[in-house]
Short mmCIF file of C-alpha atoms and ligand atoms in Angstrom, two decimals:
data_model
loop_
_atom_site.label_atom_id
_atom_site.label_comp_id
_atom_site.label_asym_id
_atom_site.label_seq_id
_atom_site.Cartn_x
_atom_site.Cartn_y
_atom_site.Cartn_z
CA UNK H 1 -30.13 7.25 11.19
CA UNK H 2 -28.04 10.41 11.71
CA UNK H 3 -27.66 13.42 9.42
CA UNK H 4 -23.87 13.07 9.83
CA UNK H 5 -22.21 11.56 6.80
CA UNK H 6 -19.54 8.92 7.27
CA UNK H 7 -17.51 7.16 4.58
CA UNK H 8 -18.06 3.41 4.76
CA UNK H 9 -16.09 0.75 2.97
CA UNK H 10 -18.75 -1.09 0.99
CA UNK H 11 -16.58 -3.64 -0.80
CA UNK H 12 -12.98 -4.79 -1.14
CA UNK H 13 -11.05 -6.56 -3.94
CA UNK H 14 -7.56 -7.51 -4.99
CA UNK H 15 -5.45 -8.63 -7.95
CA UNK H 16 -2.89 -11.33 -7.08
CA UNK H 17 -0.18 -11.37 -9.76
CA UNK H 18 0.28 -14.79 -11.35
CA UNK H 19 4.06 -15.13 -11.34
CA UNK H 20 6.07 -16.15 -8.31
CA UNK H 21 9.70 -15.31 -7.57
CA UNK H 22 11.05 -17.19 -4.57
CA UNK H 23 14.09 -16.39 -2.44
CA UNK H 24 15.74 -19.41 -4.02
CA UNK H 25 15.10 -17.98 -7.49
CA UNK H 26 16.90 -14.73 -6.33
CA UNK H 27 19.82 -16.68 -5.01
CA UNK H 28 20.63 -17.47 -8.69
CA UNK H 29 20.40 -13.80 -9.69
CA UNK H 30 22.24 -11.85 -6.99
CA UNK H 31 24.59 -12.47 -3.98
CA UNK H 32 21.87 -13.27 -1.49
CA UNK H 33 20.37 -16.26 0.32
CA UNK H 34 16.96 -17.42 1.51
CA UNK H 35 18.03 -17.27 5.22
CA UNK H 36 19.11 -13.64 5.00
CA UNK H 37 16.00 -12.53 3.28
CA UNK H 38 13.64 -14.40 5.59
CA UNK H 39 15.43 -13.33 8.82
CA UNK H 40 16.00 -9.66 7.82
CA UNK H 41 12.62 -9.04 6.08
CA UNK H 42 10.16 -11.95 6.64
CA UNK H 43 9.75 -12.42 2.88
CA UNK H 44 9.72 -15.98 1.39
CA UNK H 45 8.45 -15.14 -2.11
CA UNK H 46 6.91 -12.28 -4.02
CA UNK H 47 4.35 -12.06 -6.84
CA UNK H 48 5.36 -10.93 -10.28
CA UNK H 49 2.90 -9.72 -12.91
CA UNK H 50 3.20 -11.65 -16.26
CA UNK H 51 3.90 -9.89 -19.53
CA UNK H 52 0.83 -8.16 -20.87
CA UNK H 53 -0.39 -7.16 -17.40
CA UNK H 54 0.02 -3.43 -16.45
CA UNK H 55 -0.52 -1.36 -13.36
CA UNK H 56 -4.00 -0.30 -14.70
CA UNK H 57 -5.14 -3.79 -15.57
CA UNK H 58 -4.29 -5.04 -12.04
CA UNK H 59 -6.16 -2.09 -10.65
CA UNK H 60 -9.20 -2.70 -12.85
CA UNK H 61 -9.30 -6.36 -11.79
CA UNK H 62 -9.14 -5.44 -8.10
CA UNK H 63 -11.83 -2.78 -8.54
CA UNK H 64 -14.19 -5.21 -10.33
CA UNK H 65 -13.89 -7.49 -7.31
CA UNK H 66 -14.55 -4.61 -4.95
CA UNK H 67 -17.56 -3.46 -6.92
CA UNK H 68 -18.98 -7.05 -6.92
CA UNK H 69 -18.45 -7.24 -3.18
CA UNK H 70 -20.28 -3.92 -2.73
CA UNK H 71 -23.09 -5.10 -5.05
CA UNK H 72 -22.54 -2.03 -7.26
CA UNK H 73 -22.08 -1.31 -10.93
CA UNK H 74 -19.15 0.83 -12.34
CA UNK H 75 -21.77 3.56 -13.10
CA UNK H 76 -22.18 4.11 -9.33
CA UNK H 77 -18.65 5.53 -9.08
CA UNK H 78 -18.31 9.36 -8.75
CA UNK H 79 -14.50 9.27 -8.48
CA UNK H 80 -11.59 6.89 -9.08
CA UNK H 81 -8.34 7.46 -7.20
CA UNK H 82 -5.22 5.31 -7.82
CA UNK H 83 -2.39 5.37 -5.44
CA UNK H 84 0.66 4.45 -7.52
CA UNK H 85 4.31 5.31 -8.11
CA UNK H 86 4.57 2.76 -10.91
CA UNK H 87 1.96 4.12 -13.37
CA UNK H 88 1.29 2.59 -16.82
CA UNK H 89 3.05 5.70 -18.21
CA UNK H 90 3.83 9.32 -17.02
CA UNK H 91 0.79 10.64 -18.85
CA UNK H 92 -2.11 10.10 -18.60
CA UNK H 93 -3.10 8.95 -15.14
CA UNK H 94 -3.47 5.23 -14.57
CA UNK H 95 -6.84 5.97 -13.08
CA UNK H 96 -8.03 7.19 -16.45
CA UNK H 97 -7.21 3.79 -18.00
CA UNK H 98 -8.99 2.09 -15.11
CA UNK H 99 -12.08 4.25 -15.80
CA UNK H 100 -12.16 3.05 -19.44
CA UNK H 101 -11.32 -0.58 -18.63
CA UNK H 102 -14.20 -1.00 -16.13
CA UNK H 103 -16.64 1.04 -18.08
CA UNK H 104 -17.25 3.77 -15.44
CA UNK H 105 -18.94 7.00 -16.46
CA UNK H 106 -16.93 9.49 -18.49
CA UNK H 107 -17.97 12.09 -15.92
CA UNK H 108 -16.16 10.30 -13.12
CA UNK H 109 -12.97 12.28 -12.25
CA UNK H 110 -10.15 9.78 -12.16
CA UNK H 111 -6.70 10.66 -11.01
CA UNK H 112 -3.46 9.24 -9.37
CA UNK H 113 -1.93 9.99 -6.03
CA UNK H 114 1.86 9.84 -5.71
CA UNK H 115 2.57 9.07 -2.07
CA UNK H 116 4.52 5.83 -2.56
CA UNK H 117 3.55 3.14 0.01
CA UNK H 118 1.20 5.68 1.73
CA UNK H 119 -0.74 6.23 -1.52
CA UNK H 120 -3.70 4.16 -0.48
CA UNK H 121 -4.23 5.99 2.81
CA UNK H 122 -3.76 9.35 1.01
CA UNK H 123 -6.44 8.29 -1.53
CA UNK H 124 -8.77 7.09 1.19
CA UNK H 125 -8.41 10.41 3.00
CA UNK H 126 -9.15 12.42 -0.15
CA UNK H 127 -12.24 10.29 -0.95
CA UNK H 128 -13.42 10.61 2.62
CA UNK H 129 -13.22 14.49 2.42
CA UNK H 130 -15.23 14.54 -0.81
CA UNK H 131 -17.89 12.15 0.58
CA UNK H 132 -18.28 13.82 3.96
CA UNK H 133 -18.69 17.28 2.37
CA UNK H 134 -21.38 15.82 0.13
CA UNK H 135 -19.61 16.61 -3.10
CA UNK H 136 -19.69 12.95 -4.20
CA UNK H 137 -21.45 9.83 -2.86
CA UNK H 138 -19.29 6.90 -4.01
CA UNK H 139 -15.59 6.49 -4.88
CA UNK H 140 -13.04 3.80 -5.73
CA UNK H 141 -9.76 3.95 -3.95
CA UNK H 142 -7.00 1.71 -5.35
CA UNK H 143 -3.46 0.90 -4.49
CA UNK H 144 -1.70 -0.62 -7.51
CA UNK H 145 1.98 -1.19 -8.03
CA UNK H 146 4.24 -2.96 -10.52
CA UNK H 147 7.52 -2.38 -8.64
CA UNK H 148 9.32 -5.30 -10.36
CA UNK H 149 9.39 -3.23 -13.62
CA UNK H 150 11.25 -0.47 -11.80
CA UNK H 151 13.76 -2.76 -10.26
CA UNK H 152 17.46 -3.30 -10.76
CA UNK H 153 17.65 -7.15 -10.46
CA UNK H 154 21.39 -6.72 -9.87
CA UNK H 155 20.93 -4.68 -6.75
CA UNK H 156 20.46 -7.00 -3.84
CA UNK H 157 19.57 -4.07 -1.54
CA UNK H 158 16.24 -3.60 -3.35
CA UNK H 159 15.35 -6.47 -5.64
CA UNK H 160 14.62 -9.01 -2.84
CA UNK H 161 12.07 -6.77 -1.28
CA UNK H 162 9.33 -5.84 -3.75
CA UNK H 163 6.44 -7.52 -5.56
CA UNK H 164 3.48 -6.65 -7.82
CA UNK H 165 -0.26 -6.42 -7.05
CA UNK H 166 -3.35 -4.24 -6.57
CA UNK H 167 -6.06 -3.81 -4.00
CA UNK H 168 -9.19 -1.73 -4.09
CA UNK H 169 -12.07 -0.59 -1.98
CA UNK H 170 -15.38 1.01 -2.89
CA UNK H 171 -16.36 3.67 -0.35
CA UNK H 172 -19.75 5.23 -0.07
CA UNK H 173 -21.68 7.74 2.09
CA UNK H 174 -23.42 6.22 5.05
CA UNK H 175 -25.48 7.61 7.90
CA UNK H 176 -25.45 4.95 10.65
CA UNK H 177 -22.32 6.18 12.44
CA UNK H 178 -19.91 3.55 11.04
CA UNK H 179 -17.11 4.18 8.61
CA UNK H 180 -13.94 6.25 8.59
CA UNK H 181 -13.48 8.01 11.97
CA UNK H 182 -10.35 9.88 11.11
CA UNK H 183 -7.38 10.02 8.73
CA UNK H 184 -4.03 11.70 9.37
CA UNK H 185 -1.46 12.44 6.67
CA UNK H 186 2.14 13.51 7.01
CA UNK H 187 5.15 14.22 4.80
CA UNK H 188 8.78 14.96 5.73
CA UNK H 189 10.34 16.50 2.61
CA UNK H 190 13.72 16.68 4.22
CA UNK H 191 13.96 12.88 3.59
CA UNK H 192 13.35 12.86 -0.17
CA UNK H 193 16.72 11.34 -0.86
CA UNK H 194 16.41 8.06 1.08
CA UNK H 195 13.86 6.52 -1.25
CA UNK H 196 13.75 7.48 -4.92
CA UNK H 197 13.39 6.58 -8.54
CA UNK H 198 15.76 9.37 -9.59
CA UNK H 199 15.71 9.09 -13.44
CA UNK H 200 13.02 9.53 -16.09
CA UNK H 201 11.54 12.77 -14.68
CA UNK H 202 12.11 16.43 -15.48
CA UNK H 203 15.31 16.50 -13.33
CA UNK H 204 16.95 13.63 -15.18
CA UNK H 205 15.00 13.16 -18.47
CA UNK H 206 15.18 9.62 -19.80
CA UNK H 207 18.28 9.10 -21.97
CA UNK H 208 20.52 6.26 -23.00
CA UNK H 209 22.73 7.32 -20.06
CA UNK H 210 20.01 7.29 -17.41
CA UNK H 211 18.81 3.95 -18.63
CA UNK H 212 22.39 2.47 -18.73
CA UNK H 213 22.89 3.67 -15.14
CA UNK H 214 19.53 2.23 -14.12
CA UNK H 215 18.41 5.64 -12.84
CA UNK H 216 14.82 4.60 -13.58
CA UNK H 217 15.03 1.88 -10.89
CA UNK H 218 14.21 2.24 -7.24
CA UNK H 219 17.03 3.30 -4.91
CA UNK H 220 16.75 3.07 -1.18
CA UNK H 221 18.80 3.73 1.95
CA UNK H 222 17.15 0.82 3.68
CA UNK H 223 18.57 1.36 7.20
CA UNK H 224 17.44 5.00 7.23
CA UNK H 225 13.91 4.13 5.96
CA UNK H 226 13.71 1.42 8.59
CA UNK H 227 14.45 3.81 11.48
CA UNK H 228 11.90 6.45 10.44
CA UNK H 229 9.35 3.82 9.56
CA UNK H 230 9.21 2.43 13.09
CA UNK H 231 9.01 5.85 14.68
CA UNK H 232 6.56 7.52 12.28
CA UNK H 233 4.24 4.51 11.89
CA UNK H 234 3.96 4.22 15.71
CA UNK H 235 3.23 7.91 16.08
CA UNK H 236 0.64 7.81 13.32
CA UNK H 237 -1.09 4.87 14.98
CA UNK H 238 -1.10 6.62 18.32
CA UNK H 239 -2.48 9.83 16.77
CA UNK H 240 -5.32 7.84 15.26
CA UNK H 241 -6.23 6.24 18.56
CA UNK H 242 -5.86 9.35 20.76
CA UNK H 243 -7.89 11.52 18.30
CA UNK H 244 -10.81 9.15 18.72
CA UNK H 245 -10.35 8.45 22.42
CA UNK H 246 -9.53 4.75 21.67
CA UNK H 247 -7.09 2.43 23.36
CA UNK H 248 -4.83 -0.20 21.65
CA UNK H 249 -6.95 -3.02 22.96
CA UNK H 250 -10.05 -1.51 21.19
CA UNK H 251 -8.41 -2.29 17.79
CA UNK H 252 -9.54 -5.61 16.20
CA UNK H 253 -7.45 -5.48 12.98
CA UNK H 254 -4.37 -3.53 11.81
CA UNK H 255 -4.01 -3.27 8.03
CA UNK H 256 -0.47 -1.98 7.85
CA UNK H 257 1.82 -1.35 4.89
CA UNK H 258 4.13 -4.33 4.88
CA UNK H 259 7.75 -3.63 4.02
CA UNK H 260 9.52 -5.66 6.65
CA UNK H 261 8.34 -7.93 9.46
CA UNK H 262 10.88 -6.39 11.82
CA UNK H 263 9.35 -2.99 11.31
CA UNK H 264 5.85 -4.34 12.04
CA UNK H 265 7.07 -6.27 15.09
CA UNK H 266 8.67 -3.14 16.49
CA UNK H 267 5.59 -1.03 15.76
CA UNK H 268 3.33 -3.73 17.37
CA UNK H 269 5.37 -3.53 20.55
CA UNK H 270 5.55 0.22 20.63
CA UNK H 271 1.80 0.71 20.22
CA UNK H 272 0.87 -2.34 22.35
CA UNK H 273 -1.23 -4.04 19.73
CA UNK H 274 -0.34 -7.73 19.42
CA UNK H 275 1.11 -8.76 16.05
CA UNK H 276 -1.70 -11.42 15.81
CA UNK H 277 -4.14 -8.59 15.19
CA UNK H 278 -2.14 -7.47 12.04
CA UNK H 279 -3.30 -8.62 8.60
CA UNK H 280 -0.07 -10.09 7.29
CA UNK H 281 0.88 -11.29 3.81
CA UNK H 282 4.37 -9.98 3.36
CA UNK H 283 5.73 -13.50 3.43
CA UNK H 284 4.18 -14.40 0.11
CA UNK H 285 3.65 -11.06 -1.59
CA UNK H 286 6.75 -9.00 -0.67
CA UNK H 287 6.49 -5.26 -0.37
CA UNK H 288 3.66 -4.22 -2.75
CA UNK H 289 3.80 -0.57 -1.75
CA UNK H 290 0.44 1.21 -1.96
CA UNK H 291 -1.26 -2.16 -2.71
CA UNK H 292 -0.27 -3.82 0.52
CA UNK H 293 -3.01 -2.36 2.74
CA UNK H 294 -5.95 -3.03 0.44
CA UNK H 295 -4.67 -6.49 -0.45
CA UNK H 296 -4.23 -7.48 3.16
CA UNK H 297 -7.51 -5.78 4.11
CA UNK H 298 -9.39 -7.79 1.34
CA UNK H 299 -7.84 -11.09 2.52
CA UNK H 300 -8.84 -10.40 6.11
CA UNK H 301 -12.38 -9.48 5.09
CA UNK H 302 -12.79 -12.61 2.89
CA UNK H 303 -11.30 -14.75 5.73
CA UNK H 304 -14.11 -13.46 8.04
CA UNK H 305 -11.61 -11.67 10.34
CA UNK H 306 -13.57 -8.29 10.17
CA UNK H 307 -17.03 -7.98 11.78
CA UNK H 308 -19.50 -5.18 11.88
CA UNK H 309 -18.49 -2.45 14.37
CA UNK H 310 -14.89 -3.74 14.59
CA UNK H 311 -12.23 -1.06 14.88
CA UNK H 312 -9.77 -1.25 11.91
CA UNK H 313 -6.51 0.70 12.01
CA UNK H 314 -4.49 1.44 8.85
CA UNK H 315 -0.90 2.74 8.88
CA UNK H 316 1.51 3.21 5.96
CA UNK H 317 4.82 4.93 5.19
CA UNK H 318 6.79 5.33 1.97
CA UNK H 319 8.90 7.52 -0.25
CA UNK H 320 8.59 11.27 0.38
CA UNK H 321 8.82 10.31 3.24
CA UNK H 322 5.04 10.28 3.26
CA UNK H 323 2.97 8.41 5.90
CA UNK H 324 -0.35 8.35 7.53
CA UNK H 325 -3.09 6.47 9.40
CA UNK H 326 -6.79 5.88 9.22
CA UNK H 327 -9.22 4.57 11.86
CA UNK H 328 -12.41 2.91 10.69
CA UNK H 329 -15.51 1.62 12.56
CA UNK H 330 -16.36 -1.31 10.24
N1 ACO D 401 21.25 -10.46 0.86
C1 ACO D 401 22.30 -10.64 1.61
N2 ACO D 401 22.93 -9.65 2.24
C2 ACO D 401 22.44 -8.40 2.06
C3 ACO D 401 21.32 -8.18 1.23
C4 ACO D 401 20.75 -9.26 0.61
N3 ACO D 401 19.70 -9.11 -0.19
N4 ACO D 401 21.08 -6.87 1.22
C5 ACO D 401 21.96 -6.24 2.02
N5 ACO D 401 22.83 -7.20 2.53
C6 ACO D 401 23.95 -7.02 3.47
C7 ACO D 401 24.50 -5.63 3.46
O1 ACO D 401 25.40 -5.41 2.40
C8 ACO D 401 25.20 -5.55 4.80
O2 ACO D 401 26.38 -6.16 4.72
P1 ACO D 401 27.68 -5.53 5.47
O3 ACO D 401 27.32 -5.56 6.98
O4 ACO D 401 28.75 -6.42 5.12
O5 ACO D 401 27.81 -4.08 4.98
C9 ACO D 401 24.27 -6.34 5.71
O6 ACO D 401 23.54 -7.26 4.79
C10 ACO D 401 23.26 -5.56 6.50
O7 ACO D 401 22.67 -4.59 5.67
P2 ACO D 401 21.62 -3.56 6.26
O8 ACO D 401 21.24 -2.61 5.14
O9 ACO D 401 22.14 -2.96 7.48
O10 ACO D 401 20.45 -4.49 6.55
P3 ACO D 401 19.13 -4.26 7.33
O11 ACO D 401 19.03 -5.12 8.45
O12 ACO D 401 18.90 -2.79 7.54
O13 ACO D 401 18.06 -4.78 6.26
C11 ACO D 401 16.49 -3.88 4.67
C12 ACO D 401 17.94 -4.13 4.99
C13 ACO D 401 15.75 -5.20 4.63
C14 ACO D 401 16.44 -3.15 3.33
C15 ACO D 401 15.87 -2.99 5.76
O14 ACO D 401 16.66 -1.93 6.07
C16 ACO D 401 14.44 -2.48 5.47
O15 ACO D 401 13.54 -3.23 5.37
N6 ACO D 401 14.34 -1.11 5.34
C17 ACO D 401 12.99 -0.54 5.14
C18 ACO D 401 12.48 -0.65 3.79
C19 ACO D 401 11.14 -0.04 3.73
O16 ACO D 401 10.48 0.17 4.70
N7 ACO D 401 10.64 0.37 2.59
C20 ACO D 401 9.37 1.04 2.65
C21 ACO D 401 9.10 1.93 1.72
S1 ACO D 401 9.22 1.31 0.13
C22 ACO D 401 8.40 2.40 -0.89
O17 ACO D 401 8.07 3.43 -0.54
C23 ACO D 401 8.26 2.00 -2.36
#
């Protein structure tokens, strides 16, 4: 037992949305086809939350599973962080709703992180900093997104890509040398224009006009995002490994943000980690933004793919452009 504090993942959980939208369903909605979507993205179907389910209720369900897995009660939480760009509403934070829904302590600071698909890694890094400095002991980090409610289902460039869902981890202070070894966060603000929800904020306040023009829906220059994603995700993975003196072959599992199979295949080749080591679920979930890492991590953990002392690498990139990596000794 060392005096050095590490942040260990004590439990994982997820919310799998109940509705399913297949590529064949989309063929009836926009000018697209199953072959194009599968070959260009790797997606076969995506999950859609049913009416009455919100970003916070998905997050709470995922967090309850993570608390159960950790053998903890909501009262153990000192902080709740939600990575989301699709909150229940602009004010208050989705995390505040989660606090109430799960019955955590009213003294538990609860706030959202806006880093798009990198929101979960940003949240993990913040929780890690609070835990390692001894300010808190235990935190919930959640990625929760309901992108289908910010989608123009007449825009084939975006509507075939995204799905709904939430994933959560409970992290806690540990002294046996395992846990988060490092996190690295990056933002390139010169690329704000290539991935946006332009309307509904202070720049373009919601009006009949912004709604008619679907300015509250996600807009993306897919080709540009693709190019930077391959480069920045690979660099973030390499930074995580070199910082810790690790080699690609040391990594047992990669929990990567899943936007496109071709991005992940290219990253896998660049960083020399076989794609078989990636926890993949893009085919059936679509791009769930900040939720994709904690959902795929939870599935890998429950499938018995992660063992004590395994090295787990996380990488994500999204709007901002914001990206990052985390390396964890499980
Ligand atoms: N069905 C059929 N054809 C389509 C579709 C569709 N759904 N969408 C586009 N096309 C057409 C285009 O119009 C174009 O036709 P043209 O050649 O006649 O002009 C052709 O297919 C090729 O279009 P590209 O945009 O070049 O296709 P690309 O191979 O780049 O794939 C995609 C597009 C899937 C969006 C890809 O660029 C991508 O995955 N980008 C990254 C997305 C991403 O990483 N997002 C992460 C962040 S998300 C977040 O932060 C919330």
